[in-house]
PDB file of C-alpha atoms in Angstrom:
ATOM      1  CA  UNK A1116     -11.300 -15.584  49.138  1.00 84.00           C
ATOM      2  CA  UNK A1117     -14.229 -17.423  50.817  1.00 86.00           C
ATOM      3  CA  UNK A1118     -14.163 -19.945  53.921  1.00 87.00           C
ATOM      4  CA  UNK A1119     -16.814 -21.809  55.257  1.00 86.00           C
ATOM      5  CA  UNK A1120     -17.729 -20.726  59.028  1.00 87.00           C
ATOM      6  CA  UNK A1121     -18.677 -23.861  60.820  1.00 89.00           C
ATOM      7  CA  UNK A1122     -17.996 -22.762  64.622  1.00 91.00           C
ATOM      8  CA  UNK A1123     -15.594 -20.592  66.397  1.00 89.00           C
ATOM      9  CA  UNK A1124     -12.560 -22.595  65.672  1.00 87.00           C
ATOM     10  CA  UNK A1125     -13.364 -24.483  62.633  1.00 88.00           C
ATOM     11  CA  UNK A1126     -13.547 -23.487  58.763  1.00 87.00           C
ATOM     12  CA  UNK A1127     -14.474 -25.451  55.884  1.00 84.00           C
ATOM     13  CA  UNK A1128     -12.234 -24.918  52.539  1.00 85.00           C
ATOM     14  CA  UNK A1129     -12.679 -26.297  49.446  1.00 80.00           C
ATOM     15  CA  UNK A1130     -10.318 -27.683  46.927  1.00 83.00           C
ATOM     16  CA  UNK A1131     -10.292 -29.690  43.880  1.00 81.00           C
ATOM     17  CA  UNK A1132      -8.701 -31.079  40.702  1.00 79.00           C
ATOM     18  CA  UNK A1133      -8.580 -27.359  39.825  1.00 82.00           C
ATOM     19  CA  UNK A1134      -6.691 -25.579  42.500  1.00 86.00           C
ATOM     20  CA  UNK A1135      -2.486 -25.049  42.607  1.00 88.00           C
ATOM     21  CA  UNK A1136       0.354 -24.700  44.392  1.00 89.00           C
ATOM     22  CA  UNK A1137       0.186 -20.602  43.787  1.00 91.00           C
ATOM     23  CA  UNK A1138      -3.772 -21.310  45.299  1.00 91.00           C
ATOM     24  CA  UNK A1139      -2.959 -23.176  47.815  1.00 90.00           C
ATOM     25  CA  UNK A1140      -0.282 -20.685  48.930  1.00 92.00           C
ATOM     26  CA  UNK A1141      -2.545 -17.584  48.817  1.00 93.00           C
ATOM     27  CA  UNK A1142      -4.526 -19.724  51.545  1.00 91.00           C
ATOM     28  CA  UNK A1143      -1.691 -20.380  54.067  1.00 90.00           C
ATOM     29  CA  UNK A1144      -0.922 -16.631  53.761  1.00 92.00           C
ATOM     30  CA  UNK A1145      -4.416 -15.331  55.351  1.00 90.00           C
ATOM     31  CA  UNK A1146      -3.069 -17.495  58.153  1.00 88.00           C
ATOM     32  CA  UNK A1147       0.258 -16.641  58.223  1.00 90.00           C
ATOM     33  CA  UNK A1148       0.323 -12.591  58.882  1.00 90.00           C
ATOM     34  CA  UNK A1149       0.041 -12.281  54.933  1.00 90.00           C
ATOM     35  CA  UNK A1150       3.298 -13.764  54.794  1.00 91.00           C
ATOM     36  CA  UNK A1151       4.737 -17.316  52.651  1.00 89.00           C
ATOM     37  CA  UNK A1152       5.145 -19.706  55.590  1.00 88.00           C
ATOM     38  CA  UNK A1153       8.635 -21.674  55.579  1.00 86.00           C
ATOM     39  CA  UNK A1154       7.960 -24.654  53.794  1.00 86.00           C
ATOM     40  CA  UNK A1155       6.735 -25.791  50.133  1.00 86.00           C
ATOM     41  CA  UNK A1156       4.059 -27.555  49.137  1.00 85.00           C
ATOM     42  CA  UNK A1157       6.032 -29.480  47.462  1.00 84.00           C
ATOM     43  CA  UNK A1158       7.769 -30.451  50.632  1.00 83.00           C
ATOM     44  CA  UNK A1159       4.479 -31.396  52.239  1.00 79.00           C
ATOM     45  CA  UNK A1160       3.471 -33.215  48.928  1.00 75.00           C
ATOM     46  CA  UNK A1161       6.880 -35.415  49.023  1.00 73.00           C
ATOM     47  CA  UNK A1162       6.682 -35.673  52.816  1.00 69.00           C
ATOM     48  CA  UNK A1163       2.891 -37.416  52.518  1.00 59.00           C
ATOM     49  CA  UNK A1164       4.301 -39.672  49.778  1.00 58.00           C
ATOM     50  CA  UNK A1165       7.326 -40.971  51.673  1.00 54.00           C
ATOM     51  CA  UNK A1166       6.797 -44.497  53.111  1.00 52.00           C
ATOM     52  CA  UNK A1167       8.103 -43.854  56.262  1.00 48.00           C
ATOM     53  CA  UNK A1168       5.697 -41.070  56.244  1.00 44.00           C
ATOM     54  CA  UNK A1169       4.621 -40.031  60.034  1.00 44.00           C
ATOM     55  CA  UNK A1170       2.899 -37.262  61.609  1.00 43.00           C
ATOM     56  CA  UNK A1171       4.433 -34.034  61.486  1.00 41.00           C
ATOM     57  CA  UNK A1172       3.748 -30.591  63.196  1.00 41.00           C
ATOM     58  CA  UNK A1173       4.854 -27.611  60.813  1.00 43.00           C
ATOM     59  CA  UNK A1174       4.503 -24.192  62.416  1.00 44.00           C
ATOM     60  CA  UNK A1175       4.424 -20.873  60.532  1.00 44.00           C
ATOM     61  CA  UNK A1176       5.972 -17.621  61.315  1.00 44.00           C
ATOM     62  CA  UNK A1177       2.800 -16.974  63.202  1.00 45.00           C
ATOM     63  CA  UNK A1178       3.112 -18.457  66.950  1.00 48.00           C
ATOM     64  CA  UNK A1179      -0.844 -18.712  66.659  1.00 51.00           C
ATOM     65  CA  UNK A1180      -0.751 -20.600  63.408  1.00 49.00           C
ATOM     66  CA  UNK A1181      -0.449 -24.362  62.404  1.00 52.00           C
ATOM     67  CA  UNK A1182      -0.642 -27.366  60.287  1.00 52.00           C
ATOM     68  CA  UNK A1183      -0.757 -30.720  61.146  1.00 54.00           C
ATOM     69  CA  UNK A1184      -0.580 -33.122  58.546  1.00 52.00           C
ATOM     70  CA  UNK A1185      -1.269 -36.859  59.103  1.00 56.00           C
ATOM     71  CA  UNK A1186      -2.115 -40.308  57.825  1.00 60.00           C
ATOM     72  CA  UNK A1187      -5.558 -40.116  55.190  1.00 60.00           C
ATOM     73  CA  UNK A1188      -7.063 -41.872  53.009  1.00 65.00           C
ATOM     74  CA  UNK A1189      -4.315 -45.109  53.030  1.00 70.00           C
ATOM     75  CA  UNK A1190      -6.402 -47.839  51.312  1.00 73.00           C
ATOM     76  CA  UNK A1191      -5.407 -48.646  48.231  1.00 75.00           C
ATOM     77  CA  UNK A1192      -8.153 -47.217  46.166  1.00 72.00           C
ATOM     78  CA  UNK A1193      -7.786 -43.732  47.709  1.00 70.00           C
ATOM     79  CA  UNK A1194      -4.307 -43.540  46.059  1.00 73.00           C
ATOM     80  CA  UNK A1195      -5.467 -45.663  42.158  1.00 80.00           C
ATOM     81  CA  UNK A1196      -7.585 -42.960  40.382  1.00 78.00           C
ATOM     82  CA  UNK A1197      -6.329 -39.732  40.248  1.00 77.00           C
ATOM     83  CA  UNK A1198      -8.576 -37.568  37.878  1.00 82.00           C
ATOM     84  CA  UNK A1199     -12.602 -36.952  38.111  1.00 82.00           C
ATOM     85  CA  UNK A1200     -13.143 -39.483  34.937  1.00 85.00           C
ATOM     86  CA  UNK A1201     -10.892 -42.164  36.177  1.00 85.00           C
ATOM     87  CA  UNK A1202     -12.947 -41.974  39.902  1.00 85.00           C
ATOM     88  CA  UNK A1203     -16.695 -41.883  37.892  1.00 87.00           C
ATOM     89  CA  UNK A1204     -15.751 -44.737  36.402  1.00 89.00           C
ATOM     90  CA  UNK A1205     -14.801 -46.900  39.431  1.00 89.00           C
ATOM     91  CA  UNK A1206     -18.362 -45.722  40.577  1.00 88.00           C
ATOM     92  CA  UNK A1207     -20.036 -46.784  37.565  1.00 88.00           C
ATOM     93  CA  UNK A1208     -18.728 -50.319  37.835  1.00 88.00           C
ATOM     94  CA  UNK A1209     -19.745 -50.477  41.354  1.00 87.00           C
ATOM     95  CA  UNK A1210     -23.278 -49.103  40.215  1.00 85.00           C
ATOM     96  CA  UNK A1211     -23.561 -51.409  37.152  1.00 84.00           C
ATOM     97  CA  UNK A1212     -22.949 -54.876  40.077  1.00 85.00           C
ATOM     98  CA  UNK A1213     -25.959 -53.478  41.923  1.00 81.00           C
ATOM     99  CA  UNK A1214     -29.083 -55.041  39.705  1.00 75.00           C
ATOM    100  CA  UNK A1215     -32.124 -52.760  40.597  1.00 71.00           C
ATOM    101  CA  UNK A1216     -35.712 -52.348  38.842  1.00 65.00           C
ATOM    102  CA  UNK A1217     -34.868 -49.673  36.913  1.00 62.00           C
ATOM    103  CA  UNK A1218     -32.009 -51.670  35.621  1.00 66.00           C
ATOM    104  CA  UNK A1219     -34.261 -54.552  34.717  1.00 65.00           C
ATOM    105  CA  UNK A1220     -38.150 -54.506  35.410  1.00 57.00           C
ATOM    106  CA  UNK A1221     -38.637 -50.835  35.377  1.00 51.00           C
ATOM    107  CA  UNK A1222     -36.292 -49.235  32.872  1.00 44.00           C
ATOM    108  CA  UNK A1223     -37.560 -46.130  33.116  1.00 47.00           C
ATOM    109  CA  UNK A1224     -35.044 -42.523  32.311  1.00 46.00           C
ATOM    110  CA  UNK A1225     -35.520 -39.248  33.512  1.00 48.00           C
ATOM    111  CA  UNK A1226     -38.325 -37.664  31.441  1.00 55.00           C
ATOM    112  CA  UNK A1227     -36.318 -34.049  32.412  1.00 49.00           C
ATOM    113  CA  UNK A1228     -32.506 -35.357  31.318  1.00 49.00           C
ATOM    114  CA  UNK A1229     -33.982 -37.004  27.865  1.00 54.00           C
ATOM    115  CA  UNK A1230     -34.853 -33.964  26.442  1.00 60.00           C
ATOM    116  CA  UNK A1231     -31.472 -32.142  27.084  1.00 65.00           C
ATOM    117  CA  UNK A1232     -29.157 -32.599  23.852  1.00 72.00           C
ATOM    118  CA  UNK A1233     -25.834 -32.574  24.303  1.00 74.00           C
ATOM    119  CA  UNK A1234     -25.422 -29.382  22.659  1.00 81.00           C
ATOM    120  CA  UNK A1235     -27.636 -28.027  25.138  1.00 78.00           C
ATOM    121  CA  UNK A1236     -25.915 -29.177  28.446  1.00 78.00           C
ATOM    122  CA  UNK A1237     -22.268 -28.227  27.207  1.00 85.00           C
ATOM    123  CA  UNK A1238     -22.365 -24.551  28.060  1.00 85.00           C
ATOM    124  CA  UNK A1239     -22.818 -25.416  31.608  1.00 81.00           C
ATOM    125  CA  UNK A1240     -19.147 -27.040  31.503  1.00 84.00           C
ATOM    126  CA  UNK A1241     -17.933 -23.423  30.743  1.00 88.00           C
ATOM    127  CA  UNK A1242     -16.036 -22.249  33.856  1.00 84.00           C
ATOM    128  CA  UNK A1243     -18.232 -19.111  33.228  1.00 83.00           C
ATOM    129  CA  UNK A1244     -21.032 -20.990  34.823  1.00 84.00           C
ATOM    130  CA  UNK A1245     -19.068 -23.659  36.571  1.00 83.00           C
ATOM    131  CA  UNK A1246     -16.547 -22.334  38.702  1.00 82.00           C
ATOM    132  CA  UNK A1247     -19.256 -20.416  41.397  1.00 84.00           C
ATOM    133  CA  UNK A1248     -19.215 -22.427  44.761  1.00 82.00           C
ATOM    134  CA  UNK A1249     -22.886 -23.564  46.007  1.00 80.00           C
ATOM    135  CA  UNK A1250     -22.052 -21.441  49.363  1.00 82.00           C
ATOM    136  CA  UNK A1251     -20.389 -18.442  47.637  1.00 85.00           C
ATOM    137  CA  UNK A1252     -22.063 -15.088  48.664  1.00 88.00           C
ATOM    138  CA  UNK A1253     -25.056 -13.570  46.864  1.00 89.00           C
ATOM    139  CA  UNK A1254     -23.142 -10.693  45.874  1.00 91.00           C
ATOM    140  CA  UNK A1255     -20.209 -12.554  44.342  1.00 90.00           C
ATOM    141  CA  UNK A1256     -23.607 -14.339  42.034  1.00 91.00           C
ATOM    142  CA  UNK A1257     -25.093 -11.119  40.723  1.00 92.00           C
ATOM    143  CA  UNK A1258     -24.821 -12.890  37.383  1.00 91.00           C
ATOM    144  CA  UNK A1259     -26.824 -15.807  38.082  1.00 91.00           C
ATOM    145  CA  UNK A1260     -29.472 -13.541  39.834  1.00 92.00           C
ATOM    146  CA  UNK A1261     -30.050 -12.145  36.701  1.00 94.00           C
ATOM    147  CA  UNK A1262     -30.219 -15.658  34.821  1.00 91.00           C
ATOM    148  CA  UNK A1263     -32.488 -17.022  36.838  1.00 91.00           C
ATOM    149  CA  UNK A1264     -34.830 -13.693  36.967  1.00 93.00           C
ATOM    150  CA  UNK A1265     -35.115 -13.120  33.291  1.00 95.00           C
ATOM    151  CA  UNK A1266     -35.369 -17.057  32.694  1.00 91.00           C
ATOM    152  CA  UNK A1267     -38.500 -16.637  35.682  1.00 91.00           C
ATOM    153  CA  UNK A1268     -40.021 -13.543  33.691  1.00 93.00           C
ATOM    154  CA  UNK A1269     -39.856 -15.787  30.287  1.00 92.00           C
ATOM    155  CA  UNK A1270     -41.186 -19.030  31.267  1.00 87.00           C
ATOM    156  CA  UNK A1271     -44.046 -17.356  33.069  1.00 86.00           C
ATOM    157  CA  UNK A1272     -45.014 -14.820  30.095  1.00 87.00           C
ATOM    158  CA  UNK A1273     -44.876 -18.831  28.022  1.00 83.00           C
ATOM    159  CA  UNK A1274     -46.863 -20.573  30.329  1.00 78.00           C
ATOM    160  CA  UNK A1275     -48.868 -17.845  31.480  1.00 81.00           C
ATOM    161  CA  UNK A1276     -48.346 -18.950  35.042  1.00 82.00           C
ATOM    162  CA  UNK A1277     -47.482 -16.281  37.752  1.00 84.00           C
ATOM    163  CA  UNK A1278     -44.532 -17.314  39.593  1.00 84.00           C
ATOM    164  CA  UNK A1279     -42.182 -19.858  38.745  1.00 87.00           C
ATOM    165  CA  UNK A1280     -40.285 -21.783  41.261  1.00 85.00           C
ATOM    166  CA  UNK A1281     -36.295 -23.680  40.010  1.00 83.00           C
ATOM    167  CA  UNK A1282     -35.572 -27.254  41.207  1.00 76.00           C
ATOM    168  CA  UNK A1283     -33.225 -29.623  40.915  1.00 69.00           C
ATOM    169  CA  UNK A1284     -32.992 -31.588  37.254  1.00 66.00           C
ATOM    170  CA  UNK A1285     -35.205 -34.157  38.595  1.00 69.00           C
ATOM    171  CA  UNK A1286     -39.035 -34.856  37.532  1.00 72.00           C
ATOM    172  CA  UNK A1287     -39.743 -35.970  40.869  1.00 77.00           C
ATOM    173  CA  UNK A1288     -38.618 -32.422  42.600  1.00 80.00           C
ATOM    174  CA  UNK A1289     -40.939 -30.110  40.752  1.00 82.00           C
ATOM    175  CA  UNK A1290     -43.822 -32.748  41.594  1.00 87.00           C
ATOM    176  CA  UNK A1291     -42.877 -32.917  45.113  1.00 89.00           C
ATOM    177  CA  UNK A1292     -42.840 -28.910  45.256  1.00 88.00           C
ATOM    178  CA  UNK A1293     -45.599 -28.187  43.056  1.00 90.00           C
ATOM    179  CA  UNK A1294     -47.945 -30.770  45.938  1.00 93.00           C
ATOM    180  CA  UNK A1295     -46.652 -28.887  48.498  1.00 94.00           C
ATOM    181  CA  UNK A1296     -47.515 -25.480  46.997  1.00 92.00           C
ATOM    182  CA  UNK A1297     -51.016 -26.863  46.208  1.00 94.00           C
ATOM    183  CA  UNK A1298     -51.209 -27.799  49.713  1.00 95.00           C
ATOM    184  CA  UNK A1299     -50.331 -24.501  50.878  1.00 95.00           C
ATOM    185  CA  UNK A1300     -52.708 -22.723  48.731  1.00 94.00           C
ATOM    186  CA  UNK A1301     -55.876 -24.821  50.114  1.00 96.00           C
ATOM    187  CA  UNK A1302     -54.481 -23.975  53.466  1.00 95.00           C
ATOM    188  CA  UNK A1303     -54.822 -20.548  52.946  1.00 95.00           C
ATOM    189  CA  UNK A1304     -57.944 -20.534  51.408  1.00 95.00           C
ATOM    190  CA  UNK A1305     -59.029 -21.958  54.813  1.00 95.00           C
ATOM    191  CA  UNK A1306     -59.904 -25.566  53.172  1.00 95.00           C
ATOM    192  CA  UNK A1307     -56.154 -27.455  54.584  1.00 94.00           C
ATOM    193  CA  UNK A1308     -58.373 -30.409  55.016  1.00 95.00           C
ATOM    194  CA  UNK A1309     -58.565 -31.085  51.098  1.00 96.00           C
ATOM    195  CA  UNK A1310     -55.943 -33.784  50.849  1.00 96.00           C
ATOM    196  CA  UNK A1311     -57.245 -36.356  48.226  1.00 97.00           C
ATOM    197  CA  UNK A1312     -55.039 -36.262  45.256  1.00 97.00           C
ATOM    198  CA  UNK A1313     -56.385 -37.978  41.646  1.00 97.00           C
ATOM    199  CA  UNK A1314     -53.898 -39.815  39.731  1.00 94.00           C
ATOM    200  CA  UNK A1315     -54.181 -41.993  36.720  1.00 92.00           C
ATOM    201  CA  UNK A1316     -53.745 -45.713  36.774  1.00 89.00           C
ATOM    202  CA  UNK A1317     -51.114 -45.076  33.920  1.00 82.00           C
ATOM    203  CA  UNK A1318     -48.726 -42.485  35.725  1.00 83.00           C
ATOM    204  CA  UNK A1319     -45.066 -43.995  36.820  1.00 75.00           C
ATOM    205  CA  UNK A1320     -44.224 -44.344  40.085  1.00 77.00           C
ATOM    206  CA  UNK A1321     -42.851 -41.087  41.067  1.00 83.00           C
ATOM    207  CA  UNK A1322     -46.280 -39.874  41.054  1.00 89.00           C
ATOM    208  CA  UNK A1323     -48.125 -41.220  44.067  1.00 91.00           C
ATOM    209  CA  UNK A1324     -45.209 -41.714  45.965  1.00 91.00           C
ATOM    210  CA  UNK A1325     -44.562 -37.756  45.369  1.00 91.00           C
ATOM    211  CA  UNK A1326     -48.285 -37.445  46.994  1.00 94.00           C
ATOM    212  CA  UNK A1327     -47.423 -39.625  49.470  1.00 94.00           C
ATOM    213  CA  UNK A1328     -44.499 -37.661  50.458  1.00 93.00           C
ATOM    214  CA  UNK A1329     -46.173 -34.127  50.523  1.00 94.00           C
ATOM    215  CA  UNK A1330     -49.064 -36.004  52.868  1.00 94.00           C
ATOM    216  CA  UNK A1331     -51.935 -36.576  50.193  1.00 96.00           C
ATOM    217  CA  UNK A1332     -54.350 -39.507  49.499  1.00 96.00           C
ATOM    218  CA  UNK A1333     -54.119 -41.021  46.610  1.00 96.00           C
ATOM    219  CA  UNK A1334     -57.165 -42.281  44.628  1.00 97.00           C
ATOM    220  CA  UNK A1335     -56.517 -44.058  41.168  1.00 95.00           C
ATOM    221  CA  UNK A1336     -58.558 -43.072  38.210  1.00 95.00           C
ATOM    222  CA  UNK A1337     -58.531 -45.658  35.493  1.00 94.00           C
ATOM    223  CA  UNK A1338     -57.449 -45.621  32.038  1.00 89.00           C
ATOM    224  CA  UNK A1339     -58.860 -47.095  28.750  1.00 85.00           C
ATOM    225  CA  UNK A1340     -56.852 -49.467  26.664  1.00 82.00           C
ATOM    226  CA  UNK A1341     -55.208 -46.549  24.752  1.00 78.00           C
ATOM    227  CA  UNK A1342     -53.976 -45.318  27.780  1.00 78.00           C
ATOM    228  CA  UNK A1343     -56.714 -42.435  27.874  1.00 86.00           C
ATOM    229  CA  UNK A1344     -57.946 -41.384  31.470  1.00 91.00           C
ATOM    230  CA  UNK A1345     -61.666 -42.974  31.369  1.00 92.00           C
ATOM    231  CA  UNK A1346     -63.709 -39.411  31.690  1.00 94.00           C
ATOM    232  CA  UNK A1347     -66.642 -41.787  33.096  1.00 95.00           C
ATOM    233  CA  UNK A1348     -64.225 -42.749  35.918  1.00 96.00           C
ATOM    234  CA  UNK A1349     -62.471 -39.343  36.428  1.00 96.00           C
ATOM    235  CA  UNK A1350     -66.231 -37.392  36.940  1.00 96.00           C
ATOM    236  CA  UNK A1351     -67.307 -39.809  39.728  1.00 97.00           C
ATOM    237  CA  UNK A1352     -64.483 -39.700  41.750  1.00 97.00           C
ATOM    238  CA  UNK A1353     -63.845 -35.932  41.788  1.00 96.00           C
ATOM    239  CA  UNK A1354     -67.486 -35.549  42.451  1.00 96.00           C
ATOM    240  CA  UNK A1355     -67.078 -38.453  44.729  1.00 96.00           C
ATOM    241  CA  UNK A1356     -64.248 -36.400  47.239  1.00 97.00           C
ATOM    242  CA  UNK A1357     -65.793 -32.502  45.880  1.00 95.00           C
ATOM    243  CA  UNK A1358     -65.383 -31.669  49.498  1.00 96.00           C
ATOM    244  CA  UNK A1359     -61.713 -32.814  50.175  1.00 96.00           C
ATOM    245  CA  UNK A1360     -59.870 -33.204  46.731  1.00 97.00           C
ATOM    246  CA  UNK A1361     -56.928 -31.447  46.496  1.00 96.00           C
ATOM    247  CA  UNK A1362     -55.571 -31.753  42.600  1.00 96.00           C
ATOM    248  CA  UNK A1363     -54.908 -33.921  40.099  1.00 95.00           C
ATOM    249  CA  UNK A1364     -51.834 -35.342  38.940  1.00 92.00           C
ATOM    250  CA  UNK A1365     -51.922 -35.407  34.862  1.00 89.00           C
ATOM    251  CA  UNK A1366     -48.946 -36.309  32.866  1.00 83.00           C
ATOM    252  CA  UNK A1367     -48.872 -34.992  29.167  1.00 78.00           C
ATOM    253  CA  UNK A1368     -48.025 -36.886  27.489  1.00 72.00           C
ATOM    254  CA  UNK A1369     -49.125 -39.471  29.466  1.00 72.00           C
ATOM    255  CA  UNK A1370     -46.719 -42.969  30.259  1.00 70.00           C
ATOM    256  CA  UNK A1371     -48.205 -44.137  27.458  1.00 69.00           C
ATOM    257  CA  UNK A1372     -46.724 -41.919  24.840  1.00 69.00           C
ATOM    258  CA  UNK A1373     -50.741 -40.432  24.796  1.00 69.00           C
ATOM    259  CA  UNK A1374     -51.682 -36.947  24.310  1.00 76.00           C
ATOM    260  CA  UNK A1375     -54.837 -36.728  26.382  1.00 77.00           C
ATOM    261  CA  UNK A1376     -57.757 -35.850  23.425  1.00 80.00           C
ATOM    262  CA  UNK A1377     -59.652 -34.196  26.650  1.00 85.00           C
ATOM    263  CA  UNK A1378     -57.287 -32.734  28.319  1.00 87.00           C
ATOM    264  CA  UNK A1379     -59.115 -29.410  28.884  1.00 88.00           C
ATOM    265  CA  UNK A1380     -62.267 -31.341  29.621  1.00 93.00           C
ATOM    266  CA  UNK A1381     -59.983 -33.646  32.595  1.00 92.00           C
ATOM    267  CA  UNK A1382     -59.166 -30.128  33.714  1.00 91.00           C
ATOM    268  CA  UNK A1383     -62.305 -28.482  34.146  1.00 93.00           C
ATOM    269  CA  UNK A1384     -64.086 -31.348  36.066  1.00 95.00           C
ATOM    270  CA  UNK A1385     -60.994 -31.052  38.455  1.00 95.00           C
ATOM    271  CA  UNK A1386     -61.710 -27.273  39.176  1.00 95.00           C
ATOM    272  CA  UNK A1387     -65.127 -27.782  39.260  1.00 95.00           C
ATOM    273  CA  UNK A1388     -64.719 -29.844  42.010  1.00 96.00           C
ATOM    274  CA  UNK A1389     -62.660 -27.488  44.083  1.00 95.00           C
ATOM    275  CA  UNK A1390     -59.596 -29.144  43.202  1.00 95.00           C
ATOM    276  CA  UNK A1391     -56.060 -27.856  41.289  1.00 94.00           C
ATOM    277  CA  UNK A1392     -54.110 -29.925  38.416  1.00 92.00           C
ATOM    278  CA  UNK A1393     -50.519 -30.351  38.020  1.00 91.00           C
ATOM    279  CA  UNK A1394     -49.474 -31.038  35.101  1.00 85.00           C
ATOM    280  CA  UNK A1395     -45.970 -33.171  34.437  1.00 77.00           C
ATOM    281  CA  UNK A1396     -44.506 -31.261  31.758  1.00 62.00           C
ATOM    282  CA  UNK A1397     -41.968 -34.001  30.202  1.00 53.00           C
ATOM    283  CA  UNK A1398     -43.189 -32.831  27.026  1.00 52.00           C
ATOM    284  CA  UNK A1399     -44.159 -29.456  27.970  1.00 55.00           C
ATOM    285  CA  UNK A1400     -42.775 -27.814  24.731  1.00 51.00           C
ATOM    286  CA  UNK A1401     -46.038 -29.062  23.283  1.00 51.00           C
ATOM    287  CA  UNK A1402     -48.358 -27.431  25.899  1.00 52.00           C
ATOM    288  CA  UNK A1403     -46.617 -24.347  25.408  1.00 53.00           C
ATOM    289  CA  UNK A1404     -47.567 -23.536  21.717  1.00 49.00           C
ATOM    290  CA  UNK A1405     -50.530 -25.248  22.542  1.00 50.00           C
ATOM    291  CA  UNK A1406     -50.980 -22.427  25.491  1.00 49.00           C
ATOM    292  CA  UNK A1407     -49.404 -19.123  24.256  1.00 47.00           C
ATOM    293  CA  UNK A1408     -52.087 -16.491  24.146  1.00 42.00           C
ATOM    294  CA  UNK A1409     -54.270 -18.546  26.212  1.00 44.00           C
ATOM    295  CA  UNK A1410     -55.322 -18.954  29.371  1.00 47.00           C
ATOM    296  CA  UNK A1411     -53.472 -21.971  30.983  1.00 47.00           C
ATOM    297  CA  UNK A1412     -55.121 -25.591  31.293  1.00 58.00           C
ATOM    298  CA  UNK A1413     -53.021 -26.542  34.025  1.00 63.00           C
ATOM    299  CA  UNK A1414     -52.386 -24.090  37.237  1.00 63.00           C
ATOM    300  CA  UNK A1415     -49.265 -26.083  38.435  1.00 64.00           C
ATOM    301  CA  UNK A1416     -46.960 -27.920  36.360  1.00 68.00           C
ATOM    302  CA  UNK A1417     -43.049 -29.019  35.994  1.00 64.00           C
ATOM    303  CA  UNK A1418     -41.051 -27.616  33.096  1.00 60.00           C
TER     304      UNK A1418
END
């Protein structure tokens, strides 16, 4: 059984939709000598559901133990959905009043989630891979260890890459990380002043705001009316900041729905220049096959 330490006379416990009377018993017992305390929980439960309900001080067996129960959560709402669907919902309706760009102008999805079928996500419902808590010890997740290290090993020997780093389901995490590792790697190369980061005139929004975020410059390159970065365009301005660029930002397919015809070409003027390209892998199943047995375009990219 695991508690949260926040200070000397504080823990953190958590329950859910999940957890019983017989679980919720095992708990008072560590406090209580090992021993059932006195009272139910279904006394407590009918006690906090009473109308008169007040405050009430129930001590265990133990003269160092207590509980003190008391008023929570009394607006209405608090007390009208009482499973996990019923309370998404309510959300969902409070979400839908809120009218927001990418609910009108912008209706842009998450390049990561779109790609998931259903089929695909349900295993991670099974309490197999569920049930571990975020905070629960690395020796109670020996399972997952190995998950994530043969999943590592895989996608590298794919990609050809040598490390791969795990992030959130969120396109905008692995760009954030993969700028910061780029970053990091001019730094120790001695060169922490390259900070100009390329990115095409087509790429969403995520994109320079990610460079923003992980302190880079942003300089557009333009893009033909296909949606093709203009090569013309993306030579002169790498050769333009050769002493300070940093990377390029190249999405493949591009926003456009574009498979870039010169996308080893776009890559090669980059590292000519001194500078690294990440590569936004919404589609990255392509550049895989494209990549096994090769050497890799891209050196930085998001799965």
């Amino acid at each position: 059984m695991n508690f949260r330490v926040i200070n000397d006379h504080t823990l953190g416990i958590s329950l859910d939709e999940t957890t019983n009377e017989k679980d919720v018993v095992e708990i008072w017992r560590v406090f209580n000598g090992d021993k059932v305390p006195s009272f139910t929980v279904a006394e407590i439960a009918h006690l906090s559901l009473a109308p008169s309900f007040s405050p009430v001080l129930m001590r265990m067996e133990s003269p160092h133990s207590r509980f003190v129960i008391r008023h929570f959560f009394n607006i209405q709402f608090f007390n009208r959905h009482h499973s996990e669907a019923e309370m998404l919902r309510y959300l969902k309706r409070l979400e839908s009043r809120d009218l927001s760009l990418t609910a009108s102008m912008i209706p842009l999805g998450s390049c990561t989630m779109k790609l998931n079928a259903t089929a695909e996500m349900l295993p991670i419902s099974w309490p197999e891979f569920s049930r571990i808590h975020p905070f629960a010890p690395l020796e109670q997740a020996r399972g997952y260890q190995t998950l994530f290290y043969q999943l590592e090993t895989w996608l590298a020997e794919i990609t050809g890459f040598a490390g791969i780093s795990f992030q959130p389901n969120a396109g905008s995490q692995g760009e954030y990380t993969g700028l910061l590792v780029i970053r990091a790697y001019h730094e120790r190369r001695g060169e922490s002043h390259r900070n100009v980061c390329l990115i095409p005139a087509s790429a969403h929004g995520t994109n320079p705001a990610s460079a923003a975020m992980a302190g880079l410059k942003v300089v557009a390159v333009t893009c033909d009316h296909d949606g093709n970065i203009d090569m013309t365009d993306l030579r002169a301005k790498a050769e333009t900041h050769k002493n300070d660029l940093a990377c390029l930002m190249v999405t493949y397919p591009s926003t456009h729905g574009v498979f870039e015809q010169g996308i080893k070409e776009i890559c090669e003027i980059v590292h000519a220049n001194g500078g690294q390209v990440y590569m936004d892998g919404g589609e990255h199943e392509r550049a895989k096959s494209a990549c096994a047995g090769r050497r890799t375009l891209a050196r930085m990219s998001a799965i």
